[in-house]
C-alpha cells in the first residue's frame, strides 16, 4: 500500500498548457535551427519533410523549447511566477481526421450541448506552435482550415459557430510530411504546400548518427558507430525490398537494448530486422549485414 | 569283326532301301563303337538306328545322324548315355523327324560339353520348346543346334532357365525367340559366370511383362550389367526382376536407367546403394529402382554417408503412401526436395543468390547483381577462371556451389566471405583509381615516372601499369597490396565477418608453397602474400638479406589503414616493385637455419621519400626492369588465394570506361565511342589480365575480334542486372524499344509446382508457364461485338453505373462524429427529460467507401472451344426437309448463305463477346482488371497469353488482341491459375477475384497417368484454386460444359462456380455474375 503511495501522480496538462520543460536532445545537422528561428520570427509556416524516425518531431520539440527560452515571466492562475514556455500542440493526423476534430465540436452537456474547442482552435487562441504530424493523412476538408491560417490573414474560421478567430501572435503552424511512402493519391496539393517553407530531413551522416545513438541509448561509442554503420547499409536496401530505410529511432532502440546487456546480434534482430520487414528474404539479407558488422 | 559283319548283314535289307550314305554311316558307326561296347550293346545300338528309319517318311535322316553320332561320341559317353540318346531319339523322331535330326546332329558335341549324364534332361529341354507346329519345331531344332555352344556357357540346370525364357518369348513371337536364342551363347559368354543365371532370371520376368524389350535387353543388357559392381550384380538383377514381375511395361527402361546411374557411381558404393534399394523393394520395386537411378543426382548434393538419412526419410513416406514414396525417389516431390536441401551441406548460389544480392547491395549501396563465376567466363571478356569469385564493377560473380565444409552454416559463411571481399572492392573503391590523385598515406610518386605517350592512355589503370617494364610482377604486387588493404578494411568495418575471414586466411596459409624452395624474387612475392594473409610469422627470408624484406613488409603494413585508398596501394606497389626487381631470381642454396622470420619495419621508415631514392626533383624517372642475368629463373605469379578470387583491375577499369561511353552515347547524339583497333591491339599486347589463348581457340585475328565484340556487347548494356529476381527468366527478348512492339513476342518463363494428389505432395518446379502478349488481330472485332450486342451493352452499362459507389456515405448514430444528427439529438433530449437513460449515439459522419477491386479473367483457349454452338441443335433441324432432296437442297443453300454472311458461332466466339461486354462494364465501374488466355501442350509448354495486363489501359492495341483469341491446344488449368494468382497478387487491391471461363474439364498431355484419367488434373486445378483462396483471392469458375456439374463440384468445393447451360446466354450472364461477386 505504501508502495502505491510512492508513485508520483502523472502530470496532466490541458493541451494548450503543455510545453516542453526539459531541453530535448537534438543534434543539429545543418542550419535547420537558424532557419526555423528565422521562420518563426517572420511567422512563416514550416513544412518538415523526411522519412520516419529522422527526427522531425524531436526537432519541433527542441525548437519549441528553444523559442520559449527568452523566458518571459508571467503569472499563472495560481498567482505564482512561472516561466513562460512556448506551448506545443501536436496532432498526429490519420485518415479519419476531419476538420471538426481540429476545430472543435458540440458535446452533450447536462442541459443540452456545449461547444468544445479542438486542438487547432486552442493553439490559435493561445498562440502556440501547432504541429500537424503526417498532415496528408488527414481528410481533405482539413486543408480548408489550413489555408487562411497560413497566409497573411492568419485567420481560423469556425463555421459551426459562425466565428472567425485571429491567431494570437505566437501561433505558428508546422506540418510534417513523409514523401517516401505516400502514394500519388495522398500527395500534398500545391495550393497547400506552397504556403510553407520546407526543411528537408534525412538520416544524419554516420558520425553524427553515432553520436545521437550514443547519447540517446547510452551505449558505447563503438556500438553506436557500428549501429550507425548498420543503418547506412540497411538504408541502401531501400526500394529493394524495403519501403523505408531503418530510422534513427530504431537504431537507438537497438542501442538501448545493447547497453542493457542484450547481445548485439539479438538486439539488432528484434529492433531492426524484424521491425523493418516481414519479407523473410529481406530479413535474411539484413541479418547477414548484421552478422557481418556485429560479432 | 564277326559282330560288325553280322550286324551289317542283318540290317542290310532294311537299310539298302534308303539312300546310300545311310548304310555307310551305319558301318562307320559300328566300327567306331565296336571297341567300346559289348556285342549285345552294339546290337541294341544298331537296332535302335534301324528302328529310327521306320518311324516316318523322313525319319531315315535322323537315322543317318544317329549313326554318324556313333563315330564321334566322347570317350566319357557310357553305354547308358548312348542308350538314353537312342531312346530319346526314337521318341522325338516319332513326333518330328527334323527335330530328331537336329538333336542327333548336336548330340556328340553336346555330350562332350554338358556331360553324358544329362542327355535326357537336355532332350527334355528341347522337347519343351516343341509345340507340335513347324515354327516350334524349328525353334527346338535351333536349340539343339546351338546346344554345344549353349552348354559351353551354361550348366544344364541354368539352361533350363534359358529355355523357360525362350519358351515364354515364343508364346509372343517365334522370330524374337529365335533371335534371342541365337545370340544367347555370345551374350552369355560376355558375362561373368555367376551373373549368367540372374541375367536370365530377369529375362524371364521381362518376357512375361514386356516381351518386346527382350531383344533390347539381349542387345544391351550385357553391357549395362557390366556397369554394376561384380559382387552385387546378382542382387541388382533380382531387384530389376521384381519390377518386371509387377507387369510393368517399362521394366527394361528402369533397368537401363538404374544401370547407367550405377555406372556413374564409385563401384565401392554399389553395395550400399543396392542394400538400401533392397529395403525399399518390399514396399515398391519401382521406388527401389528409382532410388538407384536418382542416387547420382542426389550425391551431387549430399555426401554418401548422408544418403541413408535421405533414404530413410523416403522409406517412411513410402510406407505410408506408395505414390508419395515413389514420387520422392523419382525426385518429383517437394517434400523430398526439402529433405535433400536440409541434409545437404553445400550452399547453392541459386538458392542464396537473392540474399547475397541484397547483402551486397546493402554493403555497396549500388545495384549490384549476382551471377555465377561460370557465366563471367562464358562472356569471353577476359575472365577465364570458371570457379573463382570476381567482379566487373557492377556484377559480383560467385562460385555456383560452396561445399568445402561439412556444415551448411560454414559453407554459407564461406560464400559470404567471398561475396564480402568482392563487394568490398566496390565499396572501398578498388575501381576508382585515378592516376594522378594522391593517396592518403603514401606520398605521390607515380606521376614522376609517367612515360612519354604518343596518345593518351585508354584508362587510368593502363597508364599506371605502363610504368612498369615487368607488368606481370607489377600486377601481382598491386593485387597483393590492394587485396591486403581490402581485407584489412573489411576486418575493421565488419567485426562480425572477421572471424570467418580470419579462418579463411588461416586455412590458406598452410596451402602456400615453401618459400625456401622458391627462387628469391618469387619467394619475396610469396612472403608478401603471406604477410597480406596476416601471416607475418610465416614469412621466411635469408638472414643476410633481411633488410629489404623488412622494408617491404613495412610498406605493406602501411597500406593497411583506415585512410588508405586504392592510390596508396598503387604507391605501395611502386615501392615494392623497386625492391623486387633488385632481388635476383635465383635459388639460394643455403642452410635452413640461414632463413628466418622478418619483423616489418616501422612504416615511417619503410615509406619511400617524396621523389624517390634515385633522381632529383622534377626529372623524368624510369622504373627499372629485370636484367635477366645468367642463372635467374623466370618469374612466376604466386599461387592464387581462393576467397579473394580473381582481381582484374585493368579489365574492370576498361569495362567501366566503355560502359560510361556507351551511356553517354545513348544520352546524346554521339555514337558510343569504340576502342580504336590500335588501342585494342595495344591493350592486348600489354595487359597481363587478358589472355586470348586461354579464352578462345582459333587464330589471333578471330579471337581479337571476338573479344572486342564481346566487350562492346557487355559495355552496351550497363545494367546487366537481369530480371532474374525470383522465378521469371527472360528467354528471348528481341529488341523492345519504347512504344514499339517487338517482332517476336517476348516470352517470359515462370515455373510452378504441380500438385500430385496421389503422392499428396507438390512436384517441384514442374510446369513452365510461358507468358507472352497475344498478337494483334483485326481492328473491328471489338466494335462489331459491341454493335451486335448494343442493347445488352447499354443495359449492363446502366447496371454497373448503379454499382458505382458513392464516395461518401453518411453514417448516423455514432458516439462521435462531425456534427449532431438533429433527430437523434432531439430524441436524446426527450429521453433525458423523461428520465430515461438517453442513447448517446447522436453524431453522424461521412465515411469514405472505396471500391478497390482487381479481377483477372482467365479464358480457356483449348481446342475444344472450336466447337460450333448450333451443332447440337442441328439434329433437330434434320427433319425439316422430310427426305425430299429438293427441300434439303434449298435448306442447305439457305443455311450455306447464312453461314457465309454470318459464320456460325463457336464457343470461343461467345467467350470473346462476353469478355467485350464485361470490359465495357468494368471500364464503367473503374475496377482494375486483367484478361488472360491460356492453352498449351505438356508441362513444359503452358502458354499464357496476355490480352490485357493489369497495368495496361484499354486501347486499340488491346481491342485488336482480343480478336486473336483462338482455340489452340490443351487445357492445363493448374499452372494457368497459379500464374493468374501471381498476377493478382502483384496488384494492391483489397478485393481480388479470379474468374475462370472454360468449356470443359482440365486436360493435357501428361496431366494424369494417361490421357483418359481425370482425377489428377481435377485435383491439381482444385489445389491451384485453393492456393488462390489462401492468398485472399475469390476464385470463381464458369463453364459452358453442360456436364460441368460433376467435376466442378469436386474442383470448386466450397468455392463459387456456375454452369451456364445455355451458352448463348453467356454474354448477358457474365456481367450479372460479376456484379453479384463484387457486391
XYZ file of C-alpha atoms in Angstrom, chain A residues 96-98 100-101 104-114 139-141 160 185 206 226 229 232-234 236-241 265 281-282 284-285 287-295, chain B residues 351-352 354-359 361-367 412 416 420 427 492-499 721 725 808 816-820 828-829 832-833 840 842-843 845-848 850:
94
model
C -10.293 9.707 -40.493
C -9.238 13.025 -39.045
C -11.791 15.622 -40.081
C -14.178 19.191 -36.758
C -11.602 17.073 -34.987
C -13.972 21.636 -32.279
C -17.475 20.310 -31.903
C -20.535 20.379 -29.771
C -20.568 17.909 -26.951
C -23.502 16.861 -24.826
C -23.904 18.652 -21.585
C -26.361 18.370 -18.782
C -28.682 20.855 -20.357
C -28.103 20.495 -23.986
C -24.878 20.903 -25.807
C -21.621 22.655 -25.236
C -9.102 14.269 -44.810
C -9.150 16.865 -47.478
C -11.518 19.205 -45.594
C -20.400 25.989 -36.853
C -3.229 9.872 -54.161
C 27.359 8.221 -39.948
C 28.533 0.044 -35.602
C 27.168 1.792 -39.997
C 23.749 3.182 -43.516
C 23.965 -0.286 -45.039
C 20.360 -1.175 -44.422
C 20.993 1.009 -49.122
C 18.283 -1.595 -49.426
C 15.509 0.941 -49.648
C 13.158 0.283 -52.511
C 14.679 -3.120 -52.972
C 12.503 -4.988 -50.617
C 23.005 -9.555 -32.867
C 14.352 -12.991 -47.779
C 14.939 -9.347 -46.962
C 17.728 -12.796 -44.057
C 19.730 -10.246 -46.032
C 20.530 -10.449 -40.812
C 23.619 -11.133 -42.908
C 24.593 -7.486 -42.783
C 24.083 -7.552 -39.020
C 26.239 -10.628 -38.578
C 28.885 -9.051 -40.758
C 29.057 -5.973 -38.610
C 28.487 -7.388 -35.132
C 30.334 -10.283 -33.678
C 19.291 -20.670 -53.577
C 21.071 -17.855 -51.762
C 18.856 -13.154 -53.797
C 20.079 -12.882 -50.218
C 23.596 -12.310 -51.472
C 22.351 -9.691 -53.894
C 20.576 -7.711 -51.200
C 23.528 -8.193 -48.887
C 23.581 -4.052 -52.300
C 23.417 -3.100 -48.654
C 27.195 -3.136 -48.367
C 27.977 -1.258 -51.534
C 24.909 0.906 -51.849
C 24.875 0.047 -55.518
C 22.553 -2.028 -57.576
C 27.314 -20.215 -46.196
C 29.602 -14.716 -47.578
C 32.081 -9.598 -48.927
C 32.669 -0.331 -51.568
C 37.849 -3.143 -39.436
C 34.410 -2.242 -40.719
C 32.697 -5.546 -40.294
C 33.539 -7.003 -36.937
C 31.144 -9.874 -37.441
C 32.769 -11.204 -40.566
C 36.204 -11.031 -39.013
C 36.144 -14.498 -37.575
C 21.019 -6.720 -63.801
C 14.742 -11.751 -59.321
C -19.076 9.249 -49.099
C -18.580 10.652 -32.107
C -18.631 12.416 -35.444
C -18.686 15.563 -37.459
C -21.911 17.002 -36.113
C -25.117 16.189 -34.310
C -31.764 12.331 -26.676
C -33.224 15.475 -25.154
C -33.331 12.746 -20.865
C -36.245 14.873 -19.841
C -25.680 8.995 -26.580
C -26.214 11.094 -31.732
C -23.445 12.026 -34.162
C -20.076 11.191 -40.006
C -19.360 10.738 -43.687
C -17.437 7.636 -44.313
C -15.441 7.113 -47.389
C -13.818 2.857 -51.637
